[in-house]
Short mmCIF file of C-alpha atoms and ligand atoms in Angstrom, two decimals:
data_model
loop_
_atom_site.label_atom_id
_atom_site.label_comp_id
_atom_site.label_asym_id
_atom_site.label_seq_id
_atom_site.Cartn_x
_atom_site.Cartn_y
_atom_site.Cartn_z
CA UNK K 1 -85.87 79.76 -137.80
CA UNK K 2 -86.01 76.46 -139.65
CA UNK K 3 -87.74 76.53 -143.02
CA UNK K 4 -90.77 74.31 -143.61
CA UNK K 5 -90.08 71.61 -146.20
CA UNK K 6 -92.44 69.27 -147.99
CA UNK K 7 -92.38 65.61 -148.87
CA UNK K 8 -94.52 63.41 -151.10
CA UNK K 9 -97.73 61.84 -149.79
CA UNK K 10 -97.45 58.39 -148.24
CA UNK K 11 -97.29 55.74 -150.97
CA UNK K 12 -96.32 58.18 -153.72
CA UNK K 13 -92.77 58.42 -154.98
CA UNK K 14 -90.56 60.61 -157.14
CA UNK K 15 -88.68 58.98 -159.96
CA UNK K 16 -85.21 60.46 -160.14
CA UNK K 17 -82.36 60.37 -162.65
CA UNK K 18 -80.47 57.15 -162.06
CA UNK K 19 -83.73 55.22 -161.83
CA UNK K 20 -85.63 56.88 -164.65
CA UNK K 21 -83.34 55.38 -167.33
CA UNK K 22 -84.63 51.94 -166.37
CA UNK K 23 -88.22 53.15 -166.76
CA UNK K 24 -87.50 54.77 -170.09
CA UNK K 25 -85.91 51.56 -171.39
CA UNK K 26 -88.93 49.57 -170.23
CA UNK K 27 -91.31 52.03 -171.87
CA UNK K 28 -89.35 51.76 -175.13
CA UNK K 29 -89.67 47.95 -174.96
CA UNK K 30 -93.42 48.23 -174.35
CA UNK K 31 -93.91 50.62 -177.28
CA UNK K 32 -91.86 48.34 -179.54
CA UNK K 33 -93.72 45.18 -178.49
CA UNK K 34 -97.04 46.98 -178.97
CA UNK K 35 -95.94 48.00 -182.47
CA UNK K 36 -95.11 44.38 -183.34
CA UNK K 37 -98.49 43.21 -182.03
CA UNK K 38 -100.12 46.09 -183.92
CA UNK K 39 -101.70 47.73 -180.87
CA UNK K 40 -102.09 51.52 -180.81
CA UNK K 41 -101.56 53.76 -177.83
CA UNK K 42 -104.45 55.46 -176.06
CA UNK K 43 -104.08 58.18 -173.41
CA UNK K 44 -107.07 58.94 -171.24
CA UNK K 45 -107.36 61.61 -168.52
CA UNK K 46 -106.17 60.87 -165.02
CA UNK K 47 -109.53 62.07 -163.67
CA UNK K 48 -112.73 60.23 -164.56
CA UNK K 49 -116.32 60.44 -163.39
CA UNK K 50 -116.70 58.55 -160.13
CA UNK K 51 -119.84 56.81 -161.38
CA UNK K 52 -118.00 55.30 -164.35
CA UNK K 53 -115.54 53.57 -162.04
CA UNK K 54 -118.19 52.58 -159.50
CA UNK K 55 -120.33 50.94 -162.20
CA UNK K 56 -117.45 49.57 -164.24
CA UNK K 57 -115.26 48.12 -161.52
CA UNK K 58 -118.16 47.26 -159.17
CA UNK K 59 -119.59 48.85 -156.03
CA UNK K 60 -118.63 45.94 -153.80
CA UNK K 61 -114.99 45.71 -154.86
CA UNK K 62 -112.25 46.91 -152.49
CA UNK K 63 -111.22 49.47 -155.08
CA UNK K 64 -114.61 51.20 -155.20
CA UNK K 65 -115.71 50.66 -151.61
CA UNK K 66 -112.58 51.96 -149.92
CA UNK K 67 -109.66 52.80 -152.18
CA UNK K 68 -110.77 55.61 -154.46
CA UNK K 69 -109.33 59.12 -154.28
CA UNK K 70 -112.38 61.24 -155.01
CA UNK K 71 -113.39 64.88 -154.80
CA UNK K 72 -116.29 66.99 -155.90
CA UNK K 73 -116.40 70.35 -157.65
CA UNK K 74 -119.89 71.74 -157.97
CA UNK K 75 -122.04 69.04 -159.53
CA UNK K 76 -119.09 67.04 -160.81
CA UNK K 77 -117.72 63.95 -159.04
CA UNK K 78 -114.10 63.28 -159.86
CA UNK K 79 -112.04 60.18 -159.18
CA UNK K 80 -108.34 59.66 -159.75
CA UNK K 81 -108.46 56.63 -162.04
CA UNK K 82 -107.72 53.44 -160.08
CA UNK K 83 -107.39 51.32 -163.23
CA UNK K 84 -107.44 51.63 -167.00
CA UNK K 85 -110.09 49.30 -168.37
CA UNK K 86 -113.24 51.27 -167.48
CA UNK K 87 -111.65 54.50 -168.85
CA UNK K 88 -110.73 52.76 -172.11
CA UNK K 89 -114.28 51.35 -172.33
CA UNK K 90 -115.59 54.91 -171.79
CA UNK K 91 -113.33 56.26 -174.54
CA UNK K 92 -114.39 53.44 -176.88
CA UNK K 93 -118.02 54.42 -176.40
CA UNK K 94 -117.52 58.20 -176.33
CA UNK K 95 -115.57 58.26 -179.61
CA UNK K 96 -117.66 55.58 -181.37
CA UNK K 97 -114.54 53.53 -181.97
CA UNK K 98 -116.76 50.59 -182.95
CA UNK K 99 -117.60 52.52 -186.11
CA UNK K 100 -113.97 52.32 -187.17
CA UNK K 101 -114.67 48.64 -187.77
CA UNK K 102 -112.78 45.50 -186.84
CA UNK K 103 -111.27 44.99 -183.43
CA UNK K 104 -109.76 47.87 -181.51
CA UNK K 105 -106.33 47.02 -180.15
CA UNK K 106 -105.32 49.65 -177.63
CA UNK K 107 -102.52 49.91 -175.09
CA UNK K 108 -101.55 52.39 -172.39
CA UNK K 109 -98.84 53.30 -169.92
CA UNK K 110 -99.51 55.67 -167.05
CA UNK K 111 -100.14 56.45 -163.39
CA UNK K 112 -103.07 55.00 -161.43
CA UNK K 113 -104.23 55.68 -157.89
CA UNK K 114 -105.58 53.52 -155.10
CA UNK K 115 -105.77 54.54 -151.45
CA UNK K 116 -104.30 51.26 -150.23
CA UNK K 117 -102.08 50.70 -147.22
CA UNK K 118 -98.62 51.20 -148.71
CA UNK K 119 -96.10 48.38 -148.48
CA UNK K 120 -93.47 46.86 -150.76
CA UNK K 121 -95.04 46.58 -154.22
CA UNK K 122 -98.17 48.42 -153.15
CA UNK K 123 -98.36 52.16 -153.58
CA UNK K 124 -101.04 54.81 -153.69
CA UNK K 125 -99.77 56.16 -156.95
CA UNK K 126 -98.45 53.34 -159.08
CA UNK K 127 -97.95 52.79 -162.78
CA UNK K 128 -99.38 50.25 -165.14
CA UNK K 129 -98.94 49.27 -168.72
CA UNK K 130 -101.89 47.46 -170.17
CA UNK K 131 -103.70 46.52 -173.34
CA UNK K 132 -107.33 46.04 -174.32
CA UNK K 133 -108.51 44.08 -177.34
CA UNK K 134 -112.07 45.16 -177.98
CA UNK K 135 -114.61 43.55 -180.29
CA UNK K 136 -113.54 39.90 -180.50
CA UNK K 137 -115.11 36.88 -178.83
CA UNK K 138 -112.74 34.11 -179.85
CA UNK K 139 -110.26 32.39 -177.57
CA UNK K 140 -107.58 33.51 -180.04
CA UNK K 141 -108.04 37.07 -178.75
CA UNK K 142 -107.51 35.92 -175.14
CA UNK K 143 -104.31 34.16 -176.12
CA UNK K 144 -103.03 37.07 -178.20
CA UNK K 145 -103.46 39.31 -175.12
CA UNK K 146 -101.68 36.83 -172.84
CA UNK K 147 -98.93 36.43 -175.42
CA UNK K 148 -98.48 40.22 -175.62
CA UNK K 149 -98.16 40.45 -171.84
CA UNK K 150 -95.76 37.49 -171.60
CA UNK K 151 -93.61 38.82 -174.44
CA UNK K 152 -92.79 42.01 -172.55
CA UNK K 153 -91.46 40.03 -169.56
CA UNK K 154 -89.57 37.70 -171.90
CA UNK K 155 -87.85 40.64 -173.56
CA UNK K 156 -86.90 42.18 -170.24
CA UNK K 157 -85.53 38.83 -169.08
CA UNK K 158 -88.02 38.17 -166.27
CA UNK K 159 -88.61 34.53 -167.05
CA UNK K 160 -89.22 32.90 -163.66
CA UNK K 161 -92.90 33.81 -163.69
CA UNK K 162 -96.06 31.73 -163.33
CA UNK K 163 -99.15 32.34 -165.43
CA UNK K 164 -102.20 31.40 -163.40
CA UNK K 165 -105.32 30.75 -165.41
CA UNK K 166 -108.97 30.28 -164.56
CA UNK K 167 -112.41 30.76 -166.01
CA UNK K 168 -114.95 32.74 -164.03
CA UNK K 169 -117.56 31.66 -166.57
CA UNK K 170 -120.59 33.48 -167.90
CA UNK K 171 -123.20 35.03 -165.56
CA UNK K 172 -125.21 31.77 -165.37
CA UNK K 173 -122.15 29.72 -164.46
CA UNK K 174 -121.18 32.28 -161.86
CA UNK K 175 -124.64 32.38 -160.31
CA UNK K 176 -124.64 28.58 -159.94
CA UNK K 177 -121.15 28.73 -158.43
CA UNK K 178 -122.05 31.62 -156.13
CA UNK K 179 -124.91 29.53 -154.70
CA UNK K 180 -122.66 26.50 -154.25
CA UNK K 181 -120.02 28.59 -152.46
CA UNK K 182 -122.61 30.19 -150.23
CA UNK K 183 -123.96 26.74 -149.37
CA UNK K 184 -120.43 25.54 -148.57
CA UNK K 185 -119.25 28.49 -146.47
CA UNK K 186 -122.53 29.22 -144.63
CA UNK K 187 -122.17 26.37 -142.08
CA UNK K 188 -118.51 27.46 -141.61
CA UNK K 189 -119.37 31.08 -140.85
CA UNK K 190 -117.97 30.98 -137.31
CA UNK K 191 -114.60 29.75 -138.54
CA UNK K 192 -114.23 32.41 -141.23
CA UNK K 193 -112.25 35.61 -140.76
CA UNK K 194 -114.30 38.74 -140.22
CA UNK K 195 -113.52 40.07 -143.67
CA UNK K 196 -114.67 36.80 -145.29
CA UNK K 197 -117.79 36.69 -143.12
CA UNK K 198 -118.73 40.07 -144.54
CA UNK K 199 -118.17 38.80 -148.06
CA UNK K 200 -120.32 35.71 -147.56
CA UNK K 201 -123.63 37.46 -148.26
CA UNK K 202 -122.38 40.09 -150.71
CA UNK K 203 -119.86 38.25 -152.88
CA UNK K 204 -118.80 34.78 -151.68
CA UNK K 205 -116.38 34.37 -154.62
CA UNK K 206 -114.21 37.07 -153.08
CA UNK K 207 -113.67 34.80 -150.04
CA UNK K 208 -111.43 32.74 -152.34
CA UNK K 209 -109.17 35.78 -152.65
CA UNK K 210 -108.70 36.05 -148.86
CA UNK K 211 -105.14 36.30 -147.58
CA UNK K 212 -106.23 35.54 -143.98
CA UNK K 213 -104.48 32.52 -142.47
CA UNK K 214 -107.61 31.07 -140.83
CA UNK K 215 -109.54 31.04 -144.14
CA UNK K 216 -106.99 28.97 -146.04
CA UNK K 217 -107.98 25.43 -144.92
CA UNK K 218 -111.65 26.30 -145.50
CA UNK K 219 -110.93 27.64 -148.98
CA UNK K 220 -108.93 24.58 -149.99
CA UNK K 221 -112.02 22.39 -149.48
CA UNK K 222 -114.40 24.71 -151.35
CA UNK K 223 -116.12 23.72 -154.58
CA UNK K 224 -114.29 24.81 -157.74
CA UNK K 225 -115.86 26.91 -160.50
CA UNK K 226 -114.67 24.55 -163.21
CA UNK K 227 -117.43 22.16 -162.06
CA UNK K 228 -120.09 24.82 -162.61
CA UNK K 229 -119.16 26.14 -166.05
CA UNK K 230 -121.86 26.16 -168.72
CA UNK K 231 -121.21 24.28 -171.94
CA UNK K 232 -120.09 27.41 -173.82
CA UNK K 233 -117.85 28.64 -170.97
CA UNK K 234 -116.24 25.23 -170.72
CA UNK K 235 -115.60 25.16 -174.48
CA UNK K 236 -114.11 28.65 -174.43
CA UNK K 237 -111.80 27.78 -171.54
CA UNK K 238 -110.69 24.58 -173.25
CA UNK K 239 -109.90 26.49 -176.44
CA UNK K 240 -107.82 29.04 -174.50
CA UNK K 241 -105.84 26.23 -172.89
CA UNK K 242 -105.29 24.42 -176.19
CA UNK K 243 -104.09 27.61 -177.88
CA UNK K 244 -101.73 28.42 -175.02
CA UNK K 245 -100.27 24.92 -175.41
CA UNK K 246 -99.85 25.45 -179.14
CA UNK K 247 -98.15 28.80 -178.50
CA UNK K 248 -95.82 27.18 -175.97
CA UNK K 249 -96.97 29.56 -173.21
CA UNK K 250 -96.85 27.63 -169.91
CA UNK K 251 -99.67 28.14 -167.38
CA UNK K 252 -101.18 26.63 -164.27
CA UNK K 253 -104.92 26.32 -163.86
CA UNK K 254 -105.85 27.87 -160.52
CA UNK K 255 -109.55 27.23 -159.89
CA UNK K 256 -109.49 29.69 -156.97
CA UNK K 257 -108.18 32.61 -159.00
CA UNK K 258 -110.80 35.33 -158.71
CA UNK K 259 -109.82 38.83 -159.68
CA UNK K 260 -110.52 41.84 -157.49
CA UNK K 261 -112.60 43.62 -160.12
CA UNK K 262 -116.19 42.72 -160.90
CA UNK K 263 -116.25 43.01 -164.66
CA UNK K 264 -114.62 39.71 -165.55
CA UNK K 265 -116.33 36.99 -167.54
CA UNK K 266 -114.83 33.74 -168.83
CA UNK K 267 -111.01 33.84 -168.89
CA UNK K 268 -109.16 35.33 -165.92
CA UNK K 269 -105.40 35.23 -165.48
CA UNK K 270 -102.59 36.53 -163.33
CA UNK K 271 -98.84 36.57 -163.82
CA UNK K 272 -97.00 36.04 -160.55
CA UNK K 273 -93.36 36.20 -159.54
CA UNK K 274 -91.57 34.59 -156.58
CA UNK K 275 -89.43 37.74 -156.31
CA UNK K 276 -92.21 40.04 -155.13
CA UNK K 277 -93.05 38.87 -151.61
CA UNK K 278 -96.66 38.99 -150.50
CA UNK K 279 -97.81 41.25 -153.36
CA UNK K 280 -96.81 38.63 -155.88
CA UNK K 281 -98.91 39.64 -158.91
CA UNK K 282 -96.89 41.24 -161.66
CA UNK K 283 -100.05 41.69 -163.68
CA UNK K 284 -103.43 40.29 -164.49
CA UNK K 285 -106.43 40.52 -166.70
CA UNK K 286 -109.12 38.61 -168.48
CA UNK K 287 -112.24 38.84 -170.53
CA UNK K 288 -114.90 41.44 -169.75
CA UNK K 289 -117.67 40.82 -172.26
CA UNK K 290 -120.33 42.77 -170.35
CA UNK K 291 -118.44 45.86 -169.19
CA UNK K 292 -118.91 48.04 -172.25
CA UNK K 293 -122.66 47.49 -172.21
CA UNK K 294 -122.68 48.05 -168.43
CA UNK K 295 -121.20 51.51 -168.86
CA UNK K 296 -123.59 52.54 -171.63
CA UNK K 297 -122.17 51.11 -174.85
CA UNK K 298 -123.34 48.48 -177.33
CA UNK K 299 -122.81 44.83 -176.35
CA UNK K 300 -119.11 44.38 -177.10
CA UNK K 301 -116.84 41.53 -176.08
CA UNK K 302 -113.33 42.43 -174.93
CA UNK K 303 -110.25 41.08 -173.23
CA UNK K 304 -107.23 42.81 -171.70
CA UNK K 305 -104.42 42.89 -169.17
CA UNK K 306 -102.57 45.38 -166.99
CA UNK K 307 -99.25 45.06 -165.20
CA UNK K 308 -97.66 47.05 -162.40
CA UNK K 309 -94.44 48.79 -163.42
CA UNK K 310 -93.14 49.20 -159.83
CA UNK K 311 -93.52 45.45 -159.33
CA UNK K 312 -91.72 44.75 -162.59
CA UNK K 313 -88.89 46.95 -161.30
CA UNK K 314 -88.75 45.00 -158.03
CA UNK K 315 -88.41 41.78 -160.03
CA UNK K 316 -85.67 43.35 -162.18
CA UNK K 317 -83.76 44.34 -159.08
CA UNK K 318 -84.07 40.90 -157.54
CA UNK K 319 -82.80 39.32 -160.75
CA UNK K 320 -80.05 41.89 -161.28
CA UNK K 321 -81.58 43.06 -164.57
CA UNK K 322 -80.35 46.50 -165.55
CA UNK K 323 -81.98 47.76 -168.75
CA UNK K 324 -80.16 51.07 -168.99
CA UNK K 325 -77.76 53.22 -167.02
CA UNK K 326 -77.39 56.97 -166.92
CA UNK K 327 -74.89 58.06 -169.55
CA UNK K 328 -72.60 61.08 -169.60
CA UNK K 329 -72.36 63.73 -172.32
CA UNK K 330 -70.17 63.16 -175.37
CA UNK K 331 -68.58 66.59 -175.07
CA UNK K 332 -68.15 68.94 -172.12
CA UNK K 333 -66.96 72.43 -173.03
CA UNK K 334 -64.53 73.78 -170.50
CA UNK K 335 -64.41 77.54 -171.02
CA UNK K 336 -62.28 80.38 -169.75
CA UNK K 337 -63.93 83.80 -169.96
CA UNK K 338 -67.26 85.06 -171.27
CA UNK K 339 -66.32 85.08 -174.90
CA UNK K 340 -65.28 81.43 -174.79
CA UNK K 341 -68.52 80.49 -173.03
CA UNK K 342 -70.55 82.30 -175.70
CA UNK K 343 -68.59 80.54 -178.40
CA UNK K 344 -69.36 77.15 -176.85
CA UNK K 345 -73.04 78.04 -176.53
CA UNK K 346 -73.11 78.85 -180.24
CA UNK K 347 -71.16 75.74 -181.22
CA UNK K 348 -73.29 73.22 -179.33
CA UNK K 349 -76.40 73.26 -181.60
CA UNK K 350 -74.30 72.21 -184.61
CA UNK K 351 -72.80 69.32 -182.65
CA UNK K 352 -76.19 68.29 -181.29
CA UNK K 353 -77.49 68.22 -184.86
CA UNK K 354 -74.79 65.64 -185.46
CA UNK K 355 -76.21 63.56 -182.64
CA UNK K 356 -73.58 64.51 -180.07
CA UNK K 357 -74.67 65.10 -176.47
CA UNK K 358 -73.10 68.38 -175.36
CA UNK K 359 -72.99 70.38 -172.20
CA UNK K 360 -70.86 73.05 -170.57
CA UNK K 361 -70.34 75.02 -167.40
CA UNK K 362 -72.97 77.70 -166.86
CA UNK K 363 -71.49 79.72 -164.04
CA UNK K 364 -67.95 80.74 -164.98
CA UNK K 365 -66.24 78.40 -162.54
CA UNK K 366 -62.48 77.80 -162.47
CA UNK K 367 -60.96 75.44 -165.05
CA UNK K 368 -60.23 72.97 -162.28
CA UNK K 369 -63.84 73.00 -161.10
CA UNK K 370 -65.05 72.55 -164.68
CA UNK K 371 -62.75 69.57 -165.29
CA UNK K 372 -63.98 68.05 -162.06
CA UNK K 373 -67.57 68.56 -163.18
CA UNK K 374 -66.80 66.98 -166.58
CA UNK K 375 -65.43 63.98 -164.74
CA UNK K 376 -68.39 63.79 -162.37
CA UNK K 377 -70.81 63.89 -165.29
CA UNK K 378 -68.73 61.16 -166.96
CA UNK K 379 -68.12 63.20 -170.09
CA UNK K 380 -66.42 61.26 -172.90
CA UNK K 381 -64.48 64.29 -174.14
CA UNK K 382 -63.65 67.75 -172.86
CA UNK K 383 -62.94 70.64 -175.23
CA UNK K 384 -60.98 73.41 -173.59
CA UNK K 385 -61.54 76.95 -174.86
CA UNK K 386 -59.86 80.21 -173.86
CA UNK K 387 -59.01 83.48 -175.55
CA UNK K 388 -55.90 82.05 -177.17
CA UNK K 389 -57.75 79.04 -178.59
CA UNK K 390 -60.32 81.33 -180.14
CA UNK K 391 -57.58 83.38 -181.80
CA UNK K 392 -55.60 80.44 -183.14
CA UNK K 393 -58.60 78.17 -183.82
CA UNK K 394 -56.76 75.33 -182.13
CA UNK K 395 -58.54 73.68 -179.26
CA UNK K 396 -57.47 71.09 -176.72
CA UNK K 397 -59.65 68.04 -177.23
CA UNK K 398 -59.25 65.74 -174.28
CA UNK K 399 -60.24 62.09 -174.27
CA UNK K 400 -61.44 61.69 -170.69
CA UNK K 401 -61.26 57.90 -170.73
CA UNK K 402 -57.58 57.48 -171.54
CA UNK K 403 -56.46 61.06 -170.71
CA UNK K 404 -55.03 61.70 -174.21
CA UNK K 405 -55.09 65.21 -175.63
CA UNK K 406 -55.14 66.48 -179.21
CA UNK K 407 -54.97 69.95 -180.71
CA UNK K 408 -57.73 70.29 -183.28
CA UNK K 409 -59.58 73.07 -185.11
CA UNK K 410 -63.21 73.97 -184.49
CA UNK K 411 -64.46 72.24 -187.64
CA UNK K 412 -62.82 68.94 -186.58
CA UNK K 413 -64.59 68.63 -183.21
CA UNK K 414 -67.66 66.77 -184.49
CA UNK K 415 -65.67 64.41 -186.70
CA UNK K 416 -63.20 63.62 -183.94
CA UNK K 417 -65.91 62.98 -181.33
CA UNK K 418 -67.88 60.76 -183.69
CA UNK K 419 -64.87 58.73 -184.79
CA UNK K 420 -63.52 57.76 -181.39
P1 HAM D 1 -105.38 44.74 -161.28
O1 HAM D 1 -105.11 43.31 -160.99
O2 HAM D 1 -106.19 45.50 -160.32
O3 HAM D 1 -106.06 44.76 -162.73
O4 HAM D 1 -104.01 45.50 -161.50
C1 HAM D 1 -103.03 45.02 -162.40
C2 HAM D 1 -101.65 45.12 -161.79
O5 HAM D 1 -101.39 46.46 -161.37
C3 HAM D 1 -101.44 44.29 -160.54
O6 HAM D 1 -101.16 42.94 -160.86
C4 HAM D 1 -100.25 44.98 -159.92
O7 HAM D 1 -99.05 44.56 -160.55
C5 HAM D 1 -100.50 46.43 -160.27
N1 HAM D 1 -101.08 47.13 -159.11
C6 HAM D 1 -102.37 47.19 -158.74
N2 HAM D 1 -102.52 47.92 -157.62
C7 HAM D 1 -101.29 48.34 -157.28
C8 HAM D 1 -100.76 49.14 -156.21
N3 HAM D 1 -101.54 49.67 -155.28
N4 HAM D 1 -99.42 49.35 -156.18
C9 HAM D 1 -98.60 48.83 -157.10
N5 HAM D 1 -99.03 48.08 -158.13
C10 HAM D 1 -100.37 47.83 -158.21
C11 HAM D 1 -106.45 45.88 -163.36
O8 HAM D 1 -106.13 47.00 -163.04
C12 HAM D 1 -107.27 45.61 -164.62
N6 HAM D 1 -107.64 46.90 -165.23
C13 HAM D 1 -106.50 44.73 -165.59
C14 HAM D 1 -107.25 44.48 -166.85
C15 HAM D 1 -107.07 45.11 -168.03
N7 HAM D 1 -108.24 43.62 -167.00
C16 HAM D 1 -108.68 43.69 -168.24
N8 HAM D 1 -108.00 44.60 -168.89
#
């Protein structure tokens, strides 16, 4: 009878040794960059209240209308968090972080969940790193956030990216623009794709985000938001652009950049890569000056970004960027007999305290099998121990790279391993 086996859900993957080293190196780079920008880490639960996400991200967005993993237990409505900004806003309010004074500069790394149709660069469980700068209105904050995001890619060596920039304005600007777009697309209804036709009455700005072939010529003739910005939105956008120029951060203004989440105000941006295929956004973000109030907090301006780690990895692969490789142990103890194995077990903590990575055979295999294992694990040195070695306190210390052997005493093992 064949045994039943199990595999991951569609669009969810395991991260295995061999690949995980690359992730760990990236995470170390993110933590280090965050430290230099003086952002502090925040970790929020993977489950949030469904209503928080529905209100925060917006009922009419794709995420809320069709991509949330939800379940109920008794009175409670749970959602697997599809993004990090609404949860951080919730935490900011719940823990009265405003009372700590100044701006809050928070960053996060973790898994997020969207029930999308999986394809390359689009998963149902994916990972983001992101940052939120809460409590500052100035364009300087927008640019600091963009600079933080760009710096991580620069450090990794992903430099062939494009920063797309737009302003979605304040609510008045957006209302004027919404009307203009509606007026433009209405007579073209018959030519629009079905998905865009549905968006016409609910949220015509989302038509601009359409990937449907037949919508493209219609979109290219549409009015642009830049012509509808209020005085203050226009000034803010100009300041952001000037500061990006001063910082030497290149960008392209894309007047049709609308983000798929409803909370944005003013600045919106996306970082794209030609190495990703159709899902070409490495990351994105913008200002969300009304979100915190929308989910029950005091009026608080904020700006942030989030980037997909899987997509960053795809770009790394395309560019041949390897951040870290699996490494073997410094010392592999090859033991003959129980006493020798016990001796090695007792010796290893001392060596590990000296920073040496140690391992051994755990199942009393033959010497030949152990040497083979040491080779397979790419051990730098093997120390061979048997009854005689224990009696004489002289051990064979084998350099696995150039196959040289030395006879050394127990107390010399650490020194010898560290010096070669
Ligand atoms: P977002 O554009 O929805 O923004 O997601 C940011 C990034 O997460 C995307 O550019 C993409 O790289 C990655 N991503 C999103 N969905 C998937 C998926 N299904 N599979 C793989 N990667 C994915 C946000 O999430 C906002 N919270 C960003 C933000 C922070 N705005 C202000 N603060």
